Coordinates of C-alpha atoms in Angstrom, one line a residue:
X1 CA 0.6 9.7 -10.1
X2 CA 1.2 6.3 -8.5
X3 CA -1.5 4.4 -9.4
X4 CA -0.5 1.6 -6.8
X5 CA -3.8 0.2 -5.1
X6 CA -5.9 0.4 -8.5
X7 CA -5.6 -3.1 -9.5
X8 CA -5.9 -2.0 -12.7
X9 CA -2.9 -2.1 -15.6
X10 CA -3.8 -0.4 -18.6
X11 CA -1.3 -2.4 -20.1
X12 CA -2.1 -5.7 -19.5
X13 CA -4.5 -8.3 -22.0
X14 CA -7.9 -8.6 -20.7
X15 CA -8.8 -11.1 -18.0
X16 CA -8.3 -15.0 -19.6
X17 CA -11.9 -16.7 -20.5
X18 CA -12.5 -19.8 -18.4
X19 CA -14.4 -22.9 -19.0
X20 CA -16.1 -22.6 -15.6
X21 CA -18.7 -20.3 -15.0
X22 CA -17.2 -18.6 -11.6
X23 CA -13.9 -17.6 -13.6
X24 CA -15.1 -16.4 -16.7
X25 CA -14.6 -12.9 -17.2
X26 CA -17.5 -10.6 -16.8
X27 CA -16.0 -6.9 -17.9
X28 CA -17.7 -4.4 -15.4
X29 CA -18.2 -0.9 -17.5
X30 CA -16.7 1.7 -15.5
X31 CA -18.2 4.7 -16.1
X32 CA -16.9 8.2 -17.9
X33 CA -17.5 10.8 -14.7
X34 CA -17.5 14.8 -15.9
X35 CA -16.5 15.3 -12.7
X36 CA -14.1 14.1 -9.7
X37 CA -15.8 12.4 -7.4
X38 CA -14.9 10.8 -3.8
X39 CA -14.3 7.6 -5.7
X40 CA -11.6 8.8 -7.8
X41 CA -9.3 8.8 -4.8
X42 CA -10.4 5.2 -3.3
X43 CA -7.5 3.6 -5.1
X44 CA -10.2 1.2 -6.7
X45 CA -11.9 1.1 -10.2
X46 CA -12.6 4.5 -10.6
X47 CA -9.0 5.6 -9.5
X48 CA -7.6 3.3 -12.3
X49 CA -9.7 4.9 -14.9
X50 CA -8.7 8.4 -13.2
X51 CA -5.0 7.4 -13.4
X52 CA -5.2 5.7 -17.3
X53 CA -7.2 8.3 -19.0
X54 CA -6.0 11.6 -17.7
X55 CA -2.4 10.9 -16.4
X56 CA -0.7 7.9 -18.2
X57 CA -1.7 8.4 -21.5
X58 CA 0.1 12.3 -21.4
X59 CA 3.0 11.0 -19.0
X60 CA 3.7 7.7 -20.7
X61 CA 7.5 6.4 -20.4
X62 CA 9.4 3.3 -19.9
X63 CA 10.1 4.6 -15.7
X64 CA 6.7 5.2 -14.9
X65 CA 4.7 2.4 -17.3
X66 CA 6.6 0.0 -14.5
X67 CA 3.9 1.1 -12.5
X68 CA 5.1 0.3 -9.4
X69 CA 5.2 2.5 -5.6
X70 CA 8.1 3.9 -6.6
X71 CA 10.5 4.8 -9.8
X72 CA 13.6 3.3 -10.6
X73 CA 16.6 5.2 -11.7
X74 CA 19.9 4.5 -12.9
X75 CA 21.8 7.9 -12.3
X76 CA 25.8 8.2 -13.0
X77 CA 26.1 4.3 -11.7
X78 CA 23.8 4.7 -8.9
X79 CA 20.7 3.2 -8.7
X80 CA 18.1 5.7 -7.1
X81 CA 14.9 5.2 -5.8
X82 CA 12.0 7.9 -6.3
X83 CA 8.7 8.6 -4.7
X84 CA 6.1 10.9 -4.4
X85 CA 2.7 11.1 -1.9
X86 CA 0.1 13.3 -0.7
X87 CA -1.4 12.9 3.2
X88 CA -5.1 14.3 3.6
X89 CA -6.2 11.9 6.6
X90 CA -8.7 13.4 9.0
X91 CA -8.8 13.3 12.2
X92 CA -5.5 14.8 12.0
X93 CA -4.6 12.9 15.3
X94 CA -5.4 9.3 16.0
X95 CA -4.2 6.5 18.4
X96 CA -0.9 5.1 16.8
X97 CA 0.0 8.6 15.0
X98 CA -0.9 12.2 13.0
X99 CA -0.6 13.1 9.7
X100 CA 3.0 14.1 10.1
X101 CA 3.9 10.4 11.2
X102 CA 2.1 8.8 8.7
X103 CA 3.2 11.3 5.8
X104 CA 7.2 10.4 6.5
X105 CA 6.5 6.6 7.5
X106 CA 4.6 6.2 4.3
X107 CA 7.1 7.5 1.6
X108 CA 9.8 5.7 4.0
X109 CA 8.0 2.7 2.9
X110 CA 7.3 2.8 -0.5
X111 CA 11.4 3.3 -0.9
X112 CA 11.7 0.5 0.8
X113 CA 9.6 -1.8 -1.0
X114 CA 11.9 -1.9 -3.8
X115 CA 14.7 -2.8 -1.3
X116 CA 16.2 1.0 -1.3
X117 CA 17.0 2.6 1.9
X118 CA 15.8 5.4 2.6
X119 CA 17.7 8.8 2.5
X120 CA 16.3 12.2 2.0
X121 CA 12.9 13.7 2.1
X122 CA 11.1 16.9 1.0
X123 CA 7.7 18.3 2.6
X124 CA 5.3 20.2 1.0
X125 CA 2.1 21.7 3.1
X126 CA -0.8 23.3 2.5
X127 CA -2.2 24.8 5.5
X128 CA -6.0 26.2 5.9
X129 CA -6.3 29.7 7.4
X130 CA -7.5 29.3 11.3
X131 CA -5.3 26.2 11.5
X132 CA -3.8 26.7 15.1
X133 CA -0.3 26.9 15.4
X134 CA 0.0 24.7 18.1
X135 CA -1.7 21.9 16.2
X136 CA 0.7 22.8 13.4
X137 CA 3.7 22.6 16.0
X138 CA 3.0 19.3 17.0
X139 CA 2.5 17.5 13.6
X140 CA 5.7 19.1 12.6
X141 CA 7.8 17.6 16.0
X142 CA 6.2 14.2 15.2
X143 CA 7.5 14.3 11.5
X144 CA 11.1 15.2 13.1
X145 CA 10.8 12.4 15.7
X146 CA 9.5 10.2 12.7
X147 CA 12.3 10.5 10.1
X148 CA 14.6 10.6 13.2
X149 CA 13.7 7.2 13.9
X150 CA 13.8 6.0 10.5
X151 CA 17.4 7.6 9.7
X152 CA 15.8 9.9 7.0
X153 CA 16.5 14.0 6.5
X154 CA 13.9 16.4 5.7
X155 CA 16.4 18.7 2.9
X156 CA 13.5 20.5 1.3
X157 CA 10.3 22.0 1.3
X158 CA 7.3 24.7 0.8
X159 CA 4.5 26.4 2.9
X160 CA 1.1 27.3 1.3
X161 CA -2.1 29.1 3.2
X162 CA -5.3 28.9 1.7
X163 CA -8.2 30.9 2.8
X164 CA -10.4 29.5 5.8
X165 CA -13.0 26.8 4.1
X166 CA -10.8 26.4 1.2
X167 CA -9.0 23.4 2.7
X168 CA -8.7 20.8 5.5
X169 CA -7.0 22.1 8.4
X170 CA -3.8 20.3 6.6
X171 CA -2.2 18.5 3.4
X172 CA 0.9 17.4 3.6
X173 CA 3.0 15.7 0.1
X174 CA 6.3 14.2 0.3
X175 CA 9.1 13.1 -1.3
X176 CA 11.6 10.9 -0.7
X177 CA 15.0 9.5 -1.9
X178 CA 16.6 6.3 -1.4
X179 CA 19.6 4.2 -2.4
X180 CA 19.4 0.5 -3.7
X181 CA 22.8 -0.5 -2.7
X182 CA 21.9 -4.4 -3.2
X183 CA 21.1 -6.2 -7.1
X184 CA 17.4 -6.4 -6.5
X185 CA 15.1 -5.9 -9.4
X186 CA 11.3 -6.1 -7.8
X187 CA 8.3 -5.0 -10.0
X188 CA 4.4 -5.8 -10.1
X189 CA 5.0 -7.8 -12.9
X190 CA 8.0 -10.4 -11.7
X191 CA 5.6 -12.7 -10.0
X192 CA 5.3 -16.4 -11.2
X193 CA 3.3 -19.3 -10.4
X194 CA 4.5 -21.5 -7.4
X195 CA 6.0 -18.1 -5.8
X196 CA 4.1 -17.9 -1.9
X197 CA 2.4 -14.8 -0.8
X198 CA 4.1 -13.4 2.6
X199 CA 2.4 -10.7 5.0
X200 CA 4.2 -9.5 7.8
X201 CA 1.4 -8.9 10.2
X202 CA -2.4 -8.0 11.2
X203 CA -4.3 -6.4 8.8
X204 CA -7.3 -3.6 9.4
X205 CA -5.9 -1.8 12.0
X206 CA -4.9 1.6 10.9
X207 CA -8.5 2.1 9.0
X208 CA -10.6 0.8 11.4
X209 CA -9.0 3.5 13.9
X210 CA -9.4 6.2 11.8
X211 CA -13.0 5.4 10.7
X212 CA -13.6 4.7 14.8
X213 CA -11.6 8.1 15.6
X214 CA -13.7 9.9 12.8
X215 CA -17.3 8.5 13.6
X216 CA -16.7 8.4 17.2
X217 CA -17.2 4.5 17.6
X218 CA -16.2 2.4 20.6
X219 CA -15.3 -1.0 20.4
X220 CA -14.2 -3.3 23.7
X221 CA -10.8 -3.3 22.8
X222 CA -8.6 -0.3 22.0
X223 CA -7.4 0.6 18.7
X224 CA -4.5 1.6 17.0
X225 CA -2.9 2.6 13.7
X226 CA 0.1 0.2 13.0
X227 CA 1.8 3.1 10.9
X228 CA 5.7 2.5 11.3
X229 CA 8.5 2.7 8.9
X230 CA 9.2 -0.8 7.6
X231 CA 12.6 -0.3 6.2
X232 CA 14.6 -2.5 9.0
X233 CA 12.3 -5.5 8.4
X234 CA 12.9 -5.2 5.0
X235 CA 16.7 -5.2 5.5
X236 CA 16.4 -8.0 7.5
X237 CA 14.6 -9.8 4.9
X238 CA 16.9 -9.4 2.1
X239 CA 19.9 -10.0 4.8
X240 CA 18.5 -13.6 4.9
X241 CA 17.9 -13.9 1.2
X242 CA 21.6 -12.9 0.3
X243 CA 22.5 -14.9 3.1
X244 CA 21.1 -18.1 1.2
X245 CA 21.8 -16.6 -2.0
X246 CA 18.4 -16.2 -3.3
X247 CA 18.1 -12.3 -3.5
X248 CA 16.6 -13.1 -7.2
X249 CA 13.6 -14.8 -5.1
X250 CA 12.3 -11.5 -4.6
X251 CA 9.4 -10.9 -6.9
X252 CA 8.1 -7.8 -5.5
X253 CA 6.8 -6.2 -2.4
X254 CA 4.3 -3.6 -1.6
X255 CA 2.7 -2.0 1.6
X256 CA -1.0 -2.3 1.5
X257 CA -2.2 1.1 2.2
X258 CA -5.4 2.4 0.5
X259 CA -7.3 -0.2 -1.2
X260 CA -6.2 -2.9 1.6
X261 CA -4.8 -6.3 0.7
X262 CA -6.9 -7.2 -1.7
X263 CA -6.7 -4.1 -4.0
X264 CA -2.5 -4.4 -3.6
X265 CA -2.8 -8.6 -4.7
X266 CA -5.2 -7.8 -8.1
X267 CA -2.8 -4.9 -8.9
X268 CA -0.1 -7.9 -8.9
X269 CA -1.6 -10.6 -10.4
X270 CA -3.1 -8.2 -13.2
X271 CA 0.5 -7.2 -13.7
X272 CA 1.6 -10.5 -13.6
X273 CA -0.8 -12.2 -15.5
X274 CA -1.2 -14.9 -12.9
X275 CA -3.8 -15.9 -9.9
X276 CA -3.4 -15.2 -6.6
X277 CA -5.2 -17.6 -4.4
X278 CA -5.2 -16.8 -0.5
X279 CA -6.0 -19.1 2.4
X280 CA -8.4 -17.3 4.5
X281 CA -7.6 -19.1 7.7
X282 CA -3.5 -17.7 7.6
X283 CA -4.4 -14.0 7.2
X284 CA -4.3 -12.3 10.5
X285 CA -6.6 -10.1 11.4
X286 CA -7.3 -8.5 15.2
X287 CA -10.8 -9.8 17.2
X288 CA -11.6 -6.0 17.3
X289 CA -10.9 -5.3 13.8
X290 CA -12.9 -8.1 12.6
X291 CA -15.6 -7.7 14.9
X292 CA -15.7 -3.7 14.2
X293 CA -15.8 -4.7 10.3
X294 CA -18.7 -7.0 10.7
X295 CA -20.7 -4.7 12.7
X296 CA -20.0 -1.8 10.1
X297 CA -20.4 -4.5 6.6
X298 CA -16.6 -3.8 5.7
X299 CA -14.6 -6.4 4.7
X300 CA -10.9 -6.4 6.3
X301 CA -9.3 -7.6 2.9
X302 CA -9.9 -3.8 1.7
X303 CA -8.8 -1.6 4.7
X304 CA -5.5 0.3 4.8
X305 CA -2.8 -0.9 6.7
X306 CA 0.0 1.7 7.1
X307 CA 3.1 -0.7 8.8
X308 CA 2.6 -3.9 7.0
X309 CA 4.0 -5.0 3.6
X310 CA 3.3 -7.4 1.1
X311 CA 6.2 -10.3 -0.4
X312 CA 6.0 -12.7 -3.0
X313 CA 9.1 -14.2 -3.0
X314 CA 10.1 -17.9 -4.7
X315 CA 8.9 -21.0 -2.8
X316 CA 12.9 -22.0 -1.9
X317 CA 13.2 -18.8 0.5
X318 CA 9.9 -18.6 1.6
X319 CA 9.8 -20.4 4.9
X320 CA 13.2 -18.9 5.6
X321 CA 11.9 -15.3 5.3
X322 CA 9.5 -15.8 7.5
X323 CA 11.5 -17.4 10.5
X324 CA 14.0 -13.9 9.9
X325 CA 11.1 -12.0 10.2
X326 CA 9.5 -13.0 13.0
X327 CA 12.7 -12.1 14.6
X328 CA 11.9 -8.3 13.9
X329 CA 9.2 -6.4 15.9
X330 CA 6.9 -5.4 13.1
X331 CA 7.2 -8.7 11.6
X332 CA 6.2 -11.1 15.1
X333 CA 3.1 -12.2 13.1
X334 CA 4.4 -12.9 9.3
X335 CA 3.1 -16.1 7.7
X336 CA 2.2 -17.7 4.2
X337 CA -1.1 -16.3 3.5
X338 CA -1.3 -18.0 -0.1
X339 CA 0.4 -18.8 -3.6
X340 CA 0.7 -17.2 -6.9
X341 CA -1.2 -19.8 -9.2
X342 CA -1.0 -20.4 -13.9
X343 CA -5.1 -20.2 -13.8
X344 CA -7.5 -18.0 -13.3
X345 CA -5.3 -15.1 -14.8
X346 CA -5.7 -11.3 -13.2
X347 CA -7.7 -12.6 -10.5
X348 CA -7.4 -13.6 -6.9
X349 CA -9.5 -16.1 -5.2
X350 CA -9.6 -16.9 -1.4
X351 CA -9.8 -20.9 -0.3
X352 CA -12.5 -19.7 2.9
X353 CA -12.4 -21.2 6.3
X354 CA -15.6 -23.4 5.4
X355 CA -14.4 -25.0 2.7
X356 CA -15.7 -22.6 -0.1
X357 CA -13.6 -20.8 -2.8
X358 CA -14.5 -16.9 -3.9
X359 CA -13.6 -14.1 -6.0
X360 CA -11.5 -11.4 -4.4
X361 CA -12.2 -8.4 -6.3
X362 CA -11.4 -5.0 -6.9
X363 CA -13.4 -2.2 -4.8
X364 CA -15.2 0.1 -7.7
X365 CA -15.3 3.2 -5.2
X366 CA -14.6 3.2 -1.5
X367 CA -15.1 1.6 1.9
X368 CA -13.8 4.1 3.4
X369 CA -12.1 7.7 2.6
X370 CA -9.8 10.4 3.6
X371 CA -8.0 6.9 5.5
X372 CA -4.1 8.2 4.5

């Protein structure tokens, strides 16, 4: 049900009316589908309409109308964090990781990008008849190795077998549980104008592998998934904003799985009811993954990243976050890639490296699916 990567908030007023041309709001009709289709699960338009009309509008309550990667609860003085997610990535095995990996570093970090730490786990799989155990074996060893390294237990779970051509080979949805032990309060809609835009690292990678890994693509230079649990570069980062006394500086953070930066930054400033404007020349981005993405027509700002995260924090702590992380090894390449802005609301432009100014918009289907 987390409808993080739609850019879409069902709540929020329509798009401000501008007296230039370029930022005046052109609605885009989205279509009524009578049936799913691949779309639905791009974490674009069509998964926002998914998400409004046939799950929020049954399931609507103050928790989940936050809309964030994670629920918030208050629970006998404790404040709990709460998340759900389903894995259906094929290959089931690429450079940098399997499903297993990514299915425990991914609800790891959407625990942690409310400023919880991470605790307990539960795994759920569906498994395709003719799946061989062996394949089965190892994904399971890599989940163990995977919440062993991020200090997490898997407490719970459930086995299902489908018949042969029913499934995938494998689905896997987790659950996780984690404590906020420190006065954060971090939502979508915290962020205010002046606040800067951190990211902790390269961008692309982990879709571009999997799309290379799927279509059996080679590039010059290897690729790899950057999926890793980002819950000690997130301590770190709040470790320096208590330090200076500025935890309130936290606006929010997210990871920018499916739907890519771009997607992650509407779904913010759409909450927000701000801009967004990014400097393209301070976003980070591989030689191979841009030069794969131009030789396939994607653009990099939409492609899942699966170990990087998203901060907008206030401008007093911003360059001090970034000199902390950059201390870290999954934050060696964190920087200011742009600003939260008053005007144009819900939107995000990019400032490009020739001067010009565009409109970073939200996907209405998919680059690319089946990426996490």
């Amino acid at each position: 049900m987390n409808p993080t990567r739609n850019g879409h908030d069902p709540s929020a007023a329509p798009p401000e009316e501008e007296s230039s041309g370029v930022f005046g709001a052109c609605p885009l009709p989205i279509l009524d589908h009578p049936n799913i289709v691949m779309g639905h699960g791009s974490g674009g338009k069509l998964s926002a309409e998914l998400i409004d009309k046939v799950f929020v509008r049954r399931f609507r309550n103050p928790i989940l109308d936050r809309m964030d990667d994670q629920a918030v609860l208050d629970i006998g003085g404790a404040r709990l964090a709460f998340t759900t997610d389903s894995f259906v990535v094929t290959p089931l095995f690429f450079p940098g990781g399997d499903i297993g990996r990514l299915a425990i570093n991914g609800t790891v970090n959407d625990l942690a990008m409310c400023g919880a730490r991470p605790l307990y786990l539960s795994a759920a799989f569906i498994l395709e008849e003719g799946l061989p155990t062996a394949d089965l074996t190892r994904i399971v060893d890599s989940m163990q190795a995977a919440a062993q390294a991020a200090g997490v237990h898997l407490v719970t779970g459930d086995t299902k077998v489908v018949n042969r051509g029913k499934g995938d080979k494998i689905f896997i949805t987790t659950t996780g549980i984690g404590h906020i032990d420190r006065p954060t309060q971090m939502s979508a809609d915290r962020a205010r104008p002046g606040d800067k835009v951190i990211l902790s690292g390269f961008i692309g990678d982990h879709g571009i592998t999997i799309l290379s890994q799927r279509e059996h693509l080679e590039f010059e230079s290897d690729l790899q998934s950057d999926c890793a649990p980002l819950h000690s570069l997130v301590h770190e980062m709040l470790s320096e904003a208590e330090a200076a006394s500025s935890l309130d500086g936290f606006r929010c953070m997210r990871d920018p799985t499916r739907g890519g930066v771009a997607t992650v930054l509407n779904e913010i400033a759409a909450r927000s009811q701000a801009g967004i404007l990014l400097h393209e020349s301070t976003i980070p981005i591989r030689e191979s993954v841009r030069g794969a993405c131009e030789v396939l027509g994607l653009d990099p700002l939409y492609v899942a990243n699966e170990g990087k995260l998203l901060a907008v924090v206030t401008p007093d702590i911003a360059d001090r976050l970034v000199a902390r992380m950059r201390t870290h090894p999954l934050g060696l390449e964190s920087r200011i890639i742009g600003e939260v802005t008053e005007r144009p609301r819900n939107m995000v432009l990019m400032k490009t490296s020739i001067g010009g100014t565009r409109v970073v918009d939200v996907l209405f289907g998919e680059q690319m699916p089946r990426i996490c």
